[in-house]
Short mmCIF file of C-alpha atoms in Angstrom, two decimals:
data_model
loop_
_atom_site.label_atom_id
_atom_site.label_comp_id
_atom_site.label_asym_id
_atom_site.label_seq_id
_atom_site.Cartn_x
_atom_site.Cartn_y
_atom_site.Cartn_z
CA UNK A 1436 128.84 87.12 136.13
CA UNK A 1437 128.11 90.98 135.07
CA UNK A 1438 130.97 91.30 133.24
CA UNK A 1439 129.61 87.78 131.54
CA UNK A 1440 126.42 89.84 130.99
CA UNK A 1441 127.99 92.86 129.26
CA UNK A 1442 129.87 90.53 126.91
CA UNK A 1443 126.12 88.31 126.18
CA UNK A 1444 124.93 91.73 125.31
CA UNK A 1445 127.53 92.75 122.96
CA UNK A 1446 127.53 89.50 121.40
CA UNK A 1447 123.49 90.29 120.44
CA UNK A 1448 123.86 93.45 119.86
CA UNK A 1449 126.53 92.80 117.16
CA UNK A 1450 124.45 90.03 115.49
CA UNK A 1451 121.41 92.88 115.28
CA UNK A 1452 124.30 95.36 113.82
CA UNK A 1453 125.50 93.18 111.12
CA UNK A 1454 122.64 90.66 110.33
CA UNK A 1455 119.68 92.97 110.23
CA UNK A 1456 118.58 90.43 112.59
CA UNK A 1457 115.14 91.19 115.09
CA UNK A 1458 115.77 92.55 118.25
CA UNK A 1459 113.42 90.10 120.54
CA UNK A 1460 114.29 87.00 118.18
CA UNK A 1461 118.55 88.07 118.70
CA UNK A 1462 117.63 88.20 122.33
CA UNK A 1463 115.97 85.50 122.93
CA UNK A 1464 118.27 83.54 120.90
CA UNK A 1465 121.41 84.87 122.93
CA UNK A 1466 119.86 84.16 126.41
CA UNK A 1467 118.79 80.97 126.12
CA UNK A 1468 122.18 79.82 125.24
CA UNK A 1469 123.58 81.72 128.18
CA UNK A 1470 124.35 80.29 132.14
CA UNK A 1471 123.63 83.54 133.10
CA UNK A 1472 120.80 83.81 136.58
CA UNK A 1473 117.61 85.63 135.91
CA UNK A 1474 119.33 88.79 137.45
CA UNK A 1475 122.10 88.93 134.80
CA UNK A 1476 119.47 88.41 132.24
CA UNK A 1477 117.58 91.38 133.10
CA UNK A 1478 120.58 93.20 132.89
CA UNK A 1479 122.11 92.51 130.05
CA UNK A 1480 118.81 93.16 128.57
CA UNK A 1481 118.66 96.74 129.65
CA UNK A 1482 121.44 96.93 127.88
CA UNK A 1483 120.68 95.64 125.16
CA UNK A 1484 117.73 97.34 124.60
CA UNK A 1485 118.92 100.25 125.65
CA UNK A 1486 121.92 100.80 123.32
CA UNK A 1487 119.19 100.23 120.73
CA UNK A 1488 116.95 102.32 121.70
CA UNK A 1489 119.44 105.64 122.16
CA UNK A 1490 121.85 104.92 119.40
CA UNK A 1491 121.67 108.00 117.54
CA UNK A 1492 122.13 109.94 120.81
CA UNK A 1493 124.38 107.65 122.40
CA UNK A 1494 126.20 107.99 118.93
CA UNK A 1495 126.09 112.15 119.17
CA UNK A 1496 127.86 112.04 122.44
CA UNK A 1497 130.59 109.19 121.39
CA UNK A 1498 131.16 111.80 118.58
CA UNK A 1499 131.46 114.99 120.74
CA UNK A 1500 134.55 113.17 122.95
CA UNK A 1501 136.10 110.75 120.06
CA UNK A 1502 138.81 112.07 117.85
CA UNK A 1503 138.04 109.55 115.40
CA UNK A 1504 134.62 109.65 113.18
CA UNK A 1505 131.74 107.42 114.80
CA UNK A 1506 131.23 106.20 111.00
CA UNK A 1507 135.32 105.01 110.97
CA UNK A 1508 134.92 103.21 113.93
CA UNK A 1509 135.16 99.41 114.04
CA UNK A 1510 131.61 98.18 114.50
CA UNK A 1511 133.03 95.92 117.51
CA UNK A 1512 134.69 98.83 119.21
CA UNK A 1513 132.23 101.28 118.70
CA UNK A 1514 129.20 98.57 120.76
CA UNK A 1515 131.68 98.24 123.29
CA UNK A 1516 131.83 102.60 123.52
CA UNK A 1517 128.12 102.69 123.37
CA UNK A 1518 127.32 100.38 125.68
CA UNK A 1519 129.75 102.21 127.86
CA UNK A 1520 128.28 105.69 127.29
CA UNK A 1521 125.12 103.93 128.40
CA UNK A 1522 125.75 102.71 131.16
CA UNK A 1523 127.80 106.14 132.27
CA UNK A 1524 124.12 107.94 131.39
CA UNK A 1525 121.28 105.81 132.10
CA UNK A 1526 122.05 102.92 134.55
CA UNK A 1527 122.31 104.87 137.78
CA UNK A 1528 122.94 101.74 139.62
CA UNK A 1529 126.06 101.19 137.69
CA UNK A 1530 128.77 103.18 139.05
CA UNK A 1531 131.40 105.33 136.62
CA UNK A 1532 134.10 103.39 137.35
CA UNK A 1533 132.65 100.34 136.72
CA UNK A 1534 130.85 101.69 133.42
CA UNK A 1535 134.61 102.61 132.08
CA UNK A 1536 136.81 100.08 133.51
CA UNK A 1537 134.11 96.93 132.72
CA UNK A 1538 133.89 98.52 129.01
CA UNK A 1539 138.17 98.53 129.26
CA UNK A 1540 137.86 95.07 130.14
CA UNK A 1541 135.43 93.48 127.36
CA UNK A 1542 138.16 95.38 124.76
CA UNK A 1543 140.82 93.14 126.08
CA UNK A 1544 138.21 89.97 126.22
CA UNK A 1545 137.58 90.28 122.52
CA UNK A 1546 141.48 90.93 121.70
CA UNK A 1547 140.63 94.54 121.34
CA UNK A 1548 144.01 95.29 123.12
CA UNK A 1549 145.04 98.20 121.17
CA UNK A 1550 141.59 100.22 121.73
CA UNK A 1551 141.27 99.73 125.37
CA UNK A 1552 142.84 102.76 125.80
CA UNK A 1553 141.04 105.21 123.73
CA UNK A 1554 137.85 103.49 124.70
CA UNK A 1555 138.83 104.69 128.07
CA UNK A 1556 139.41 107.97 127.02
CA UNK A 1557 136.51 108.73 125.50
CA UNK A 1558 134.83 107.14 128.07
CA UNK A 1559 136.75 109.30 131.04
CA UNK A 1560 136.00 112.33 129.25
CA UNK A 1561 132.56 111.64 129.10
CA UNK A 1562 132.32 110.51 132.47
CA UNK A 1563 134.13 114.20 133.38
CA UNK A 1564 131.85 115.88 131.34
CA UNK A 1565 128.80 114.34 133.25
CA UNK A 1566 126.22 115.76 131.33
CA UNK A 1567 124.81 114.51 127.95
CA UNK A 1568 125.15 116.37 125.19
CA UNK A 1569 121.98 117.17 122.81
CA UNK A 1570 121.57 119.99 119.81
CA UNK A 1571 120.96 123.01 119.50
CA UNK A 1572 116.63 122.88 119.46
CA UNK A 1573 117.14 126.54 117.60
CA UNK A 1574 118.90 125.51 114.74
CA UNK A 1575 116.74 122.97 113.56
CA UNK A 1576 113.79 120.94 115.63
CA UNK A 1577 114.33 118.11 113.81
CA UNK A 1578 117.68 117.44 114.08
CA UNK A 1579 117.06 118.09 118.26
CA UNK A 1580 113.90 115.40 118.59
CA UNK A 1581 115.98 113.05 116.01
CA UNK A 1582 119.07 113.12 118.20
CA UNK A 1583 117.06 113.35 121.77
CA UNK A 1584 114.53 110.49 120.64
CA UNK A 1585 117.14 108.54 118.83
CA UNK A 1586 114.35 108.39 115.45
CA UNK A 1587 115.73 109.17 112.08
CA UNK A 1588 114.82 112.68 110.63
CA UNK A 1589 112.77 111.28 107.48
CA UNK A 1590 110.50 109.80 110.36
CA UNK A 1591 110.24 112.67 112.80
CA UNK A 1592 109.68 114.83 109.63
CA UNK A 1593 106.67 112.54 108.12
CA UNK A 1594 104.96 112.23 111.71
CA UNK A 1595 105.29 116.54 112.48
CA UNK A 1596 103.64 116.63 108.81
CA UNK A 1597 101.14 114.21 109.42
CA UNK A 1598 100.35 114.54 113.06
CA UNK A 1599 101.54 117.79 114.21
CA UNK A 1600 104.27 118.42 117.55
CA UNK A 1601 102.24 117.12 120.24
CA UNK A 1602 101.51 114.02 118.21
CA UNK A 1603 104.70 113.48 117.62
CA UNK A 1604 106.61 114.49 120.75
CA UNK A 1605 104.15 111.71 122.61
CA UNK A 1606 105.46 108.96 119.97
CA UNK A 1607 108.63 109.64 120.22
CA UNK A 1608 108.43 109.63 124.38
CA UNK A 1609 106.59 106.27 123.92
CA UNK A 1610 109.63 104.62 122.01
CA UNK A 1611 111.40 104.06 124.85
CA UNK A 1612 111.28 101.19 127.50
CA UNK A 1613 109.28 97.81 126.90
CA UNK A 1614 105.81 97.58 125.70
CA UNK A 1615 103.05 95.80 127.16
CA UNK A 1616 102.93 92.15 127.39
CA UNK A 1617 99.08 91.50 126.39
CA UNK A 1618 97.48 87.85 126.62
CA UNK A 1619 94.68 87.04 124.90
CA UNK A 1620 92.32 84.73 126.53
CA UNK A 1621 91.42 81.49 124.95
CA UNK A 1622 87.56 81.56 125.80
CA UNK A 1623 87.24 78.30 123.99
CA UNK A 1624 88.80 76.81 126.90
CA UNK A 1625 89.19 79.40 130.08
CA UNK A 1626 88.09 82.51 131.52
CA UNK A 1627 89.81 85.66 132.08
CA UNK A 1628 89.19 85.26 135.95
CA UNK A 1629 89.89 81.75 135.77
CA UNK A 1630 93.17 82.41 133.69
CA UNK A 1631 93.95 85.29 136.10
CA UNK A 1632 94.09 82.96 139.14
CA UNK A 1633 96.66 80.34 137.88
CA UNK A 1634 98.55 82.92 136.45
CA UNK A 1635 99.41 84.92 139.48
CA UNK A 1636 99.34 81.35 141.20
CA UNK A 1637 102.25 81.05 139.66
CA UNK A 1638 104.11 84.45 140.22
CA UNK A 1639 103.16 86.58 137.50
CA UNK A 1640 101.56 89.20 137.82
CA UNK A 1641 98.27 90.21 135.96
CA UNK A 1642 96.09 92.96 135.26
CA UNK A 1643 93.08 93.05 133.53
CA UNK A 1644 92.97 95.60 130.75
CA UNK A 1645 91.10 98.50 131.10
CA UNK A 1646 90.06 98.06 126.71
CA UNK A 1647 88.98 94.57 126.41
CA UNK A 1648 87.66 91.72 128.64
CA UNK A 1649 89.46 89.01 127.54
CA UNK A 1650 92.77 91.05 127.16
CA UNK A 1651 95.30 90.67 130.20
CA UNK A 1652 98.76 92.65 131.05
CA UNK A 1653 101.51 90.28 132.37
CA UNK A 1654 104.82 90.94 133.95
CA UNK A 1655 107.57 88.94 134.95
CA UNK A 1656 106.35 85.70 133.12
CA UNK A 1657 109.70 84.84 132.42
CA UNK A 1658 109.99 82.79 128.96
CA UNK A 1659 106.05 83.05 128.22
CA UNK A 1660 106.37 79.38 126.27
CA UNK A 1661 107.56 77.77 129.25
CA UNK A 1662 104.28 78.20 131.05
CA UNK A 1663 102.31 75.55 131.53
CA UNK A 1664 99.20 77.52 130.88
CA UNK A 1665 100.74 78.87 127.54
CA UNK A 1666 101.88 75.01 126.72
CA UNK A 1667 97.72 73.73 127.46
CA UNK A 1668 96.54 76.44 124.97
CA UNK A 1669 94.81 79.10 127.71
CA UNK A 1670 96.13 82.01 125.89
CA UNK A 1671 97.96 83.46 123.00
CA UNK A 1672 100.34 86.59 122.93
CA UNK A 1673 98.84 89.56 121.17
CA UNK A 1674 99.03 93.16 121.61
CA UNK A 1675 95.49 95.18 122.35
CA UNK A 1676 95.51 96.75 119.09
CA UNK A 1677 95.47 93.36 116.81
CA UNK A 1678 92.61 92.37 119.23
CA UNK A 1679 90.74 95.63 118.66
CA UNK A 1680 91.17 95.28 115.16
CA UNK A 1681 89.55 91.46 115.53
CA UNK A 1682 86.69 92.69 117.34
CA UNK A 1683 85.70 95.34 114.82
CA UNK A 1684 85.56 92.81 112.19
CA UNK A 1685 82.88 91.25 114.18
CA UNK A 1686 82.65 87.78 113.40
CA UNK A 1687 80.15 85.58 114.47
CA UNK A 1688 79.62 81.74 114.67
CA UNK A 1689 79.08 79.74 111.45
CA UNK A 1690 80.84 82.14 109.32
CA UNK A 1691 83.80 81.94 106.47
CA UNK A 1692 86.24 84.04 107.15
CA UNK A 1693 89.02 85.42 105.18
CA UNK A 1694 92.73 86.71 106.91
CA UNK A 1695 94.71 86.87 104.14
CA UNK A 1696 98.01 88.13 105.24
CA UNK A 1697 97.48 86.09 108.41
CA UNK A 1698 101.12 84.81 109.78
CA UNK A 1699 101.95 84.41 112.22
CA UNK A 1700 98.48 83.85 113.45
CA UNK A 1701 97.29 86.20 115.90
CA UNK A 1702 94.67 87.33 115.05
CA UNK A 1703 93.46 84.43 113.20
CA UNK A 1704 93.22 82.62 116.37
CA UNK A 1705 90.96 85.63 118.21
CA UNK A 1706 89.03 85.68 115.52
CA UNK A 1707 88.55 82.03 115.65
CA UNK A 1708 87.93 82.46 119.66
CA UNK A 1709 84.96 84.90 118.79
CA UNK A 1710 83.65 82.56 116.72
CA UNK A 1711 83.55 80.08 119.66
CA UNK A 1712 85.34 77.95 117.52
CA UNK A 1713 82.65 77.27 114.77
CA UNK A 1714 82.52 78.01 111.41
CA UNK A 1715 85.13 78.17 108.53
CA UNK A 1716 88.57 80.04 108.51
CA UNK A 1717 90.81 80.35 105.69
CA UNK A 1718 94.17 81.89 106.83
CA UNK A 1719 96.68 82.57 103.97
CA UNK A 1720 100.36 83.88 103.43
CA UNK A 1721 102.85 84.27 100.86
CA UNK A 1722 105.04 81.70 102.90
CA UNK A 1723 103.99 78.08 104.05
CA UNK A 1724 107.27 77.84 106.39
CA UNK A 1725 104.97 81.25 108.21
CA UNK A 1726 101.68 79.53 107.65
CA UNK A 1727 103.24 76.23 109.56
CA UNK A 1728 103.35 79.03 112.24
CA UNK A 1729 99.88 79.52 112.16
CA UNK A 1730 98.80 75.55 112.21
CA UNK A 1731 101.23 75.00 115.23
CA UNK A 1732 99.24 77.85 117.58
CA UNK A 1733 95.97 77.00 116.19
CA UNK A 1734 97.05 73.17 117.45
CA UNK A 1735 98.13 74.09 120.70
CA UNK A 1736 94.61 76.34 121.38
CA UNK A 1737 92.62 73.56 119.98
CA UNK A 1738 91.20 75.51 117.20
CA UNK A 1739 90.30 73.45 114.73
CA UNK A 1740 87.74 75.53 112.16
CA UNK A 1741 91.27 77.07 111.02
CA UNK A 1742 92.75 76.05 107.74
CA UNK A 1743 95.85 77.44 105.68
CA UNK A 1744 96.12 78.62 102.03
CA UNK A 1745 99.85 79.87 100.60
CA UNK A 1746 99.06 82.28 98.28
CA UNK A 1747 99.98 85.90 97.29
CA UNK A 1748 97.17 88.10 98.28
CA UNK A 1749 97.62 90.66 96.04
CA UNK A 1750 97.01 88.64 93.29
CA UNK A 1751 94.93 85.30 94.16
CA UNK A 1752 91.76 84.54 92.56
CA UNK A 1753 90.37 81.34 93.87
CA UNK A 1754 89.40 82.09 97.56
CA UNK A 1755 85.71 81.29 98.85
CA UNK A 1756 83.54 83.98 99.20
CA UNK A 1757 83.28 85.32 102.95
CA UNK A 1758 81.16 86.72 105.49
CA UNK A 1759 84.16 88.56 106.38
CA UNK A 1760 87.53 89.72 105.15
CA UNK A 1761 90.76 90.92 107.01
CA UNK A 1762 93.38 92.64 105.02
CA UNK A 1763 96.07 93.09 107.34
CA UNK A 1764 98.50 94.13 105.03
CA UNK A 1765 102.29 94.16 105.74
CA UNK A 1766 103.55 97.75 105.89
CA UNK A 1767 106.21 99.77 107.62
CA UNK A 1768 106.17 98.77 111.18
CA UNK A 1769 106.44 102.79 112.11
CA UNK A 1770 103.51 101.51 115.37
CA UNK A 1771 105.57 98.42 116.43
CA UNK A 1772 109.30 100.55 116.74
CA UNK A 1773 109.10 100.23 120.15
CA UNK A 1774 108.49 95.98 120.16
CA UNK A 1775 111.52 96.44 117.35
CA UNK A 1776 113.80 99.32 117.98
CA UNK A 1777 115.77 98.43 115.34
CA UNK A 1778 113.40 99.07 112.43
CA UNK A 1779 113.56 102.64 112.73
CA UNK A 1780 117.19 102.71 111.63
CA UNK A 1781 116.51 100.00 108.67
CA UNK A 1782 117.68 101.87 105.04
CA UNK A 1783 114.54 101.21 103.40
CA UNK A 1784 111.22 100.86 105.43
CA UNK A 1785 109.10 101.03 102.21
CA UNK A 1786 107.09 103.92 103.54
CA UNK A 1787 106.92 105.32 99.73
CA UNK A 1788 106.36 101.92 97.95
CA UNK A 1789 104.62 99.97 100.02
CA UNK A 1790 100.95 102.22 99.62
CA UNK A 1791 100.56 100.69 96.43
CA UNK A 1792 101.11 97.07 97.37
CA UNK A 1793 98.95 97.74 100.13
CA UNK A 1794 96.33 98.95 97.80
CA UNK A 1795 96.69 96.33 95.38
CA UNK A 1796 95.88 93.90 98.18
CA UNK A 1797 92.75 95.54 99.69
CA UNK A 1798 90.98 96.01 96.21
CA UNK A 1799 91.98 92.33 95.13
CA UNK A 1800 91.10 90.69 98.27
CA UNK A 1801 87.73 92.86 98.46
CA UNK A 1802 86.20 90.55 95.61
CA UNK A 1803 86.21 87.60 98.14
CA UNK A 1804 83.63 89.81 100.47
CA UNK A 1805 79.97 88.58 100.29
CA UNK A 1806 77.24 91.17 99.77
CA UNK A 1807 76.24 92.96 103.74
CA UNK A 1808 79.71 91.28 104.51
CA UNK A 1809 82.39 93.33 106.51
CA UNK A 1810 85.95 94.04 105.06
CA UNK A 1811 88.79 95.29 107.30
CA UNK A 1812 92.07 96.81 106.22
CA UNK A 1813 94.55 97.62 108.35
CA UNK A 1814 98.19 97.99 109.68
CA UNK A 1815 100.86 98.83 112.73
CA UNK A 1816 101.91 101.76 111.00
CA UNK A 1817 101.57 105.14 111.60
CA UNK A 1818 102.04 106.97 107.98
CA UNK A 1819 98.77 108.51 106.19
CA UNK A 1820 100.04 107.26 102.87
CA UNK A 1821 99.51 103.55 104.00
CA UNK A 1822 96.61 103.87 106.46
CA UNK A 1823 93.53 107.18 105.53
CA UNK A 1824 95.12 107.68 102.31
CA UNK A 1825 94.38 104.20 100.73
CA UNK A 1826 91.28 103.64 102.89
CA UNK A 1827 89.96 106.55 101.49
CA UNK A 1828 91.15 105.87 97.96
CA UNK A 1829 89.29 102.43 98.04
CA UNK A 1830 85.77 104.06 99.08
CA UNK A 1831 86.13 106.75 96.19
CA UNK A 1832 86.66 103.62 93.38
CA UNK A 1833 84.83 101.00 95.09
CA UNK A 1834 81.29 102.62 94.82
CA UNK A 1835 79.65 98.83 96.01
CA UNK A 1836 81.24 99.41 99.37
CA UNK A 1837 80.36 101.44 102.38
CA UNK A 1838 81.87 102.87 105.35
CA UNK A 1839 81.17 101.37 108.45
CA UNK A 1840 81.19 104.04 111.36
CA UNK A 1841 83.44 102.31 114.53
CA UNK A 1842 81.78 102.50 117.69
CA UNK A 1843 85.25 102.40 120.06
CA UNK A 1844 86.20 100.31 122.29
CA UNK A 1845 85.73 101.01 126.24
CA UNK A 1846 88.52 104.08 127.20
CA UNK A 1847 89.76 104.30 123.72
CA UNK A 1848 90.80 107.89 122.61
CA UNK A 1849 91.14 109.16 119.63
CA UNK A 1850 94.39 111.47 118.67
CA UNK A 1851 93.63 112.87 115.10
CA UNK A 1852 90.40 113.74 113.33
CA UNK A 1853 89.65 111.20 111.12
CA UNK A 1854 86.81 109.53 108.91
CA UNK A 1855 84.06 107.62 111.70
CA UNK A 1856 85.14 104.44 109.94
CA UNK A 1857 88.78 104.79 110.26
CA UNK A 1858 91.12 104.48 113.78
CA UNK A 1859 94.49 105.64 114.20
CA UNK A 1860 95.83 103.64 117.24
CA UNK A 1861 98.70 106.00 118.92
CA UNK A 1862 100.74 104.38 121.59
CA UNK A 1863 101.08 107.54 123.95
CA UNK A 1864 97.30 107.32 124.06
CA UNK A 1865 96.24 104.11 124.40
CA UNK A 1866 99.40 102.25 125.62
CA UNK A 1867 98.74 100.25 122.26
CA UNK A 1868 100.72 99.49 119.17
CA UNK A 1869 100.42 102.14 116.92
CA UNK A 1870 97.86 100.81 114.69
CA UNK A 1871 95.24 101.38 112.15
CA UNK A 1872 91.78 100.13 111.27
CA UNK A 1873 89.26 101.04 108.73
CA UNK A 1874 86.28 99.10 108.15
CA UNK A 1875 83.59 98.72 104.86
CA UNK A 1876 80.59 96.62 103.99
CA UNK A 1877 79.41 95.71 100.94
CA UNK A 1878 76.70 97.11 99.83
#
């Protein structure tokens, strides 16, 4: 069944080459289709992941032992070679022969016949070489951390301006491997301890987080919707940072509350949870097929001060005004690359356009806050130009707001000097997303 694994793994990986498709969604869609046992899963899945996460290295070696051009390569044969090379340099448990011969054999399985042989070639030579190949650091540092981290240089170049080397080196080493699994306690209807119990009752296991009460750390749930605990509405799936960012907004029972770019409903349902359920909750989106996501979780926790608005936030005018207002804006996804390896290698992640969409949605959304209410804006990016920068700009032409300094959470660090009302979120330090929050009040 391995070689059935390495041929489920090509299959996804080629739907997230030519589709543009999400890593976790491809996946997920792949393995649930699949006979294979939970052991084959897990390995195809390092795979997987893996080829995604070192392409641009994996790539630099295919091109150091190939006498034809990585970029002339069929996109078929050239997943089969890097899923080769990976398993020659990272899967010690795999042995060479295996790694070259298994690669060999999924040529011939896909009717590759004629490239079986200079996959093996390449592969043998890299196999003989038994080393992998990086750079030259001296001739240019971000060509080396591009190549050794597998990150594009436009992004390794934005993060050493913003953030400095040691910033950035501890991103970069964060990329790769899976994040955290985070649960976030319904406290409408369980406890932490309580939810604890019946989870590792039932094999997983679970650590509380060292950040947040109500935040636990699973592994080895399995498929997390197939627990019976998930199904009865104990818990949602959220990363630490989105619930940080929830609990800064602070709201309380009996409030109206504005999330505006809310799908696929998150942190609308945390914030509903701190609100012990009562009080008023309008969640919008541009979409109502993502909204629909958004009254199906807030169903299944039993949440029912939620309701749903489609509209564009950047330019709606009709909302209620509210205690409190969460622009969450959509952004690059630079914090979430290592949930979505694949974004870092998208064409166009909007990192120069997207500031003034961003902007556009903070200042119009800002008119729903009510005076002494709180307004939040923030994002799972890590790029200046869509977090400080347009925080700041909105305090410098909104005169009727003020900062609000954050107090942090329990064992949060900060990385950068910043404004007291602003937090960069930086996964190397926090074992978060990378994330930002900034937070105002009306005056």
């Amino acid at each position: 069944m391995i070689q059935l694994s390495r041929q489920t793994a090509l299959q996804a990986l080629l739907r997230v080459e030519n589709d543009n498709s999400y890593s976790n969604i491809t996946l997920d869609s792949v393995l649930s289709k699949s006979n294979l046992s939970s052991a084959d899963k897990s390995f195809a899945t390092t795979i997987f992941y893996g080829v995604i996460e070192k392409k641009l290295l994996i790539d630099y070696n295919i091109a150091a032992f190939s006498k034809i051009p990585v970029n002339k390569l069929d996109t078929k044969i050239l997943t089969i070679l890097r899923m080769g090379m990976y398993q020659l340099f990272f899967m010690d448990k795999v042995p060479v022969s295996a790694a070259v011969n298994e690669s060999v054999k999924l040529c011939k399985a896909n009717k590759l016949y004629s490239a079986s042989s200079y996959v093996n070639a390449v592969l043998r030579s890299a196999a003989a070489n038994n080393q992998i190949k990086y750079p030259d650091k001296k001739k240019g540092k971000n060509k080396y951390l591009s190549i050794k981290y597998s990150c594009p240089e436009d992004i390794i170049k934005l993060w050493r301006q913003s953030y400095g080397d040691e910033i950035t080196e501890g991103i970069l080493q964060s990329l790769d491997g899976r994040p955290p699994l985070t649960a976030r306690v319904n406290t409408t209807k369980t406890t932490a301890e309580k939810l604890k119990q019946s989870l590792s009752e039932s094999g997983i296991t679970v650590k509380n987080s060292e950040i947040l009460e109500n935040a636990l750390l699973l592994e080895n749930t399995g498929a997390v919707e197939k627990l019976q605990e998930y199904t009865d509405g104990l818990f949602h799936i959220q990363d630490t940072a989105s619930q940080i960012c929830c609990e800064l907004l602070n709201p309380l029972e009996n409030q109206t509350v504005l999330d505006v770019c809310s799908a696929p409903g998150g942190k609308t349902f945390t914030i509903a949870e701190l609100m012990k359920n009562k009080g008023k909750i309008i969640a919008c989106d541009l979409y109502q097929s993502r909204l629909n996501l958004v009254n199906d979780g807030a169903k299944r926790l039993s949440l029912d001060i939620i309701s749903t608005n489609a509209c564009n936030a950047a330019e709606v005018k009709d909302l209620p005004m509210a205690d409190r207002v969460l622009c969450d804006v959509l952004c690059s996804g630079l914090g979430i690359i290592r949930r979505k390896p694949e974004l870092r290698y998208k064409k166009e992640l909007g990192i120069d356009t997207l500031p003034d969409l961003q902007y556009l949605i903070l200042c119009n959304c800002s008119a729903f806050v009510k005076k002494g209410g709180i307004l939040v804006y923030s994002t799972c990016t890590l790029n200046p130009s869509e977090n400080n920068l347009n925080a700041e700009k909105f305090l410098a032409e909104h005169s009727d707001f003020e900062p609000v300094e954050i107090n942090l959470p329990k064992n949060i660090r900060r990385g950068i000097d910043e404004k007291p009302n602003e937090l960069t979120l930086f996964p190397h330090i926090n074992n978060t997303d990378g994330f930002f929050i900034s937070v105002f009040r009306k005056r």
